[in-house]
PDB file of C-alpha atoms in Angstrom:
ATOM      1  CA  GLY A   1       0.059   0.256  -0.177  1.00  0.00           C
ATOM      2  CA  LYS A   2       0.989   3.871  -0.556  1.00  0.00           C
ATOM      3  CA  SER A   3       1.953   5.628   2.486  1.00  0.00           C
ATOM      4  CA  ASN A   4      -0.200   9.373   2.709  1.00  0.00           C
ATOM      5  CA  ILE A   5       2.036  12.579   3.143  1.00  0.00           C
ATOM      6  CA  LEU A   6       0.988  13.917   6.814  1.00  0.00           C
ATOM      7  CA  LEU A   7       2.248  17.673   7.094  1.00  0.00           C
ATOM      8  CA  ILE A   8       1.080  19.559  10.544  1.00  0.00           C
ATOM      9  CA  GLY A   9       2.313  23.368  10.444  1.00  0.00           C
ATOM     10  CA  PRO A  10       0.802  26.891  10.202  1.00  0.00           C
ATOM     11  CA  THR A  11      -0.779  27.911   6.782  1.00  0.00           C
ATOM     12  CA  GLY A  12       1.169  29.665   4.336  1.00  0.00           C
ATOM     13  CA  SER A  13       4.191  28.040   5.498  1.00  0.00           C
ATOM     14  CA  GLY A  14       5.116  26.875   2.070  1.00  0.00           C
ATOM     15  CA  LYS A  15       4.509  23.483   3.428  1.00  0.00           C
ATOM     16  CA  THR A  16       1.272  22.343   1.009  1.00  0.00           C
ATOM     17  CA  LEU A  17       3.833  23.384  -2.172  1.00  0.00           C
ATOM     18  CA  LEU A  18       6.526  20.763  -0.811  1.00  0.00           C
ATOM     19  CA  ALA A  19       3.533  18.476  -0.283  1.00  0.00           C
ATOM     20  CA  GLU A  20       2.707  18.650  -3.879  1.00  0.00           C
ATOM     21  CA  THR A  21       5.748  18.363  -5.134  1.00  0.00           C
ATOM     22  CA  LEU A  22       6.785  15.285  -3.498  1.00  0.00           C
ATOM     23  CA  ALA A  23       3.044  13.454  -4.112  1.00  0.00           C
ATOM     24  CA  ARG A  24       3.846  14.725  -6.835  1.00  0.00           C
ATOM     25  CA  LEU A  25       7.079  13.003  -7.734  1.00  0.00           C
ATOM     26  CA  LEU A  26       6.472   9.749  -4.896  1.00  0.00           C
ATOM     27  CA  ASN A  27       3.301   9.119  -6.937  1.00  0.00           C
ATOM     28  CA  VAL A  28       1.671   9.018  -3.313  1.00  0.00           C
ATOM     29  CA  PRO A  29      -1.844  10.808  -1.473  1.00  0.00           C
ATOM     30  CA  PHE A  30      -0.543  13.620   0.512  1.00  0.00           C
ATOM     31  CA  THR A  31      -2.859  15.020   3.449  1.00  0.00           C
ATOM     32  CA  ILE A  32      -2.239  18.910   4.648  1.00  0.00           C
ATOM     33  CA  ALA A  33      -3.675  20.212   7.977  1.00  0.00           C
ATOM     34  CA  ASP A  34      -2.816  22.893  10.592  1.00  0.00           C
ATOM     35  CA  ALA A  35      -2.636  22.853  14.150  1.00  0.00           C
ATOM     36  CA  THR A  36      -6.210  24.661  13.843  1.00  0.00           C
ATOM     37  CA  THR A  37      -8.021  22.269  12.018  1.00  0.00           C
ATOM     38  CA  LEU A  38      -7.134  19.228  13.907  1.00  0.00           C
ATOM     39  CA  THR A  39      -7.499  20.092  17.015  1.00  0.00           C
ATOM     40  CA  GLU A  40     -11.336  21.341  15.723  1.00  0.00           C
ATOM     41  CA  ALA A  41     -11.444  18.204  13.962  1.00  0.00           C
ATOM     42  CA  GLY A  42     -10.226  16.827  17.647  1.00  0.00           C
ATOM     43  CA  TYR A  43      -7.093  15.109  17.272  1.00  0.00           C
ATOM     44  CA  VAL A  44      -5.100  16.435  19.264  1.00  0.00           C
ATOM     45  CA  GLY A  45      -2.511  14.114  20.944  1.00  0.00           C
ATOM     46  CA  GLU A  46      -2.587  11.305  18.349  1.00  0.00           C
TER      47      GLU A  46
END
């Protein structure tokens, strides 16, 4: 199976572009999330 790429960081820190580039090069899906989204979704500590 393919691994997902999860990058956590402030919005606008360039991680989206980095993830898109890596995902394209590695041919894997990627997920972008910031700390606020994770907190609201209840993923703190995971």
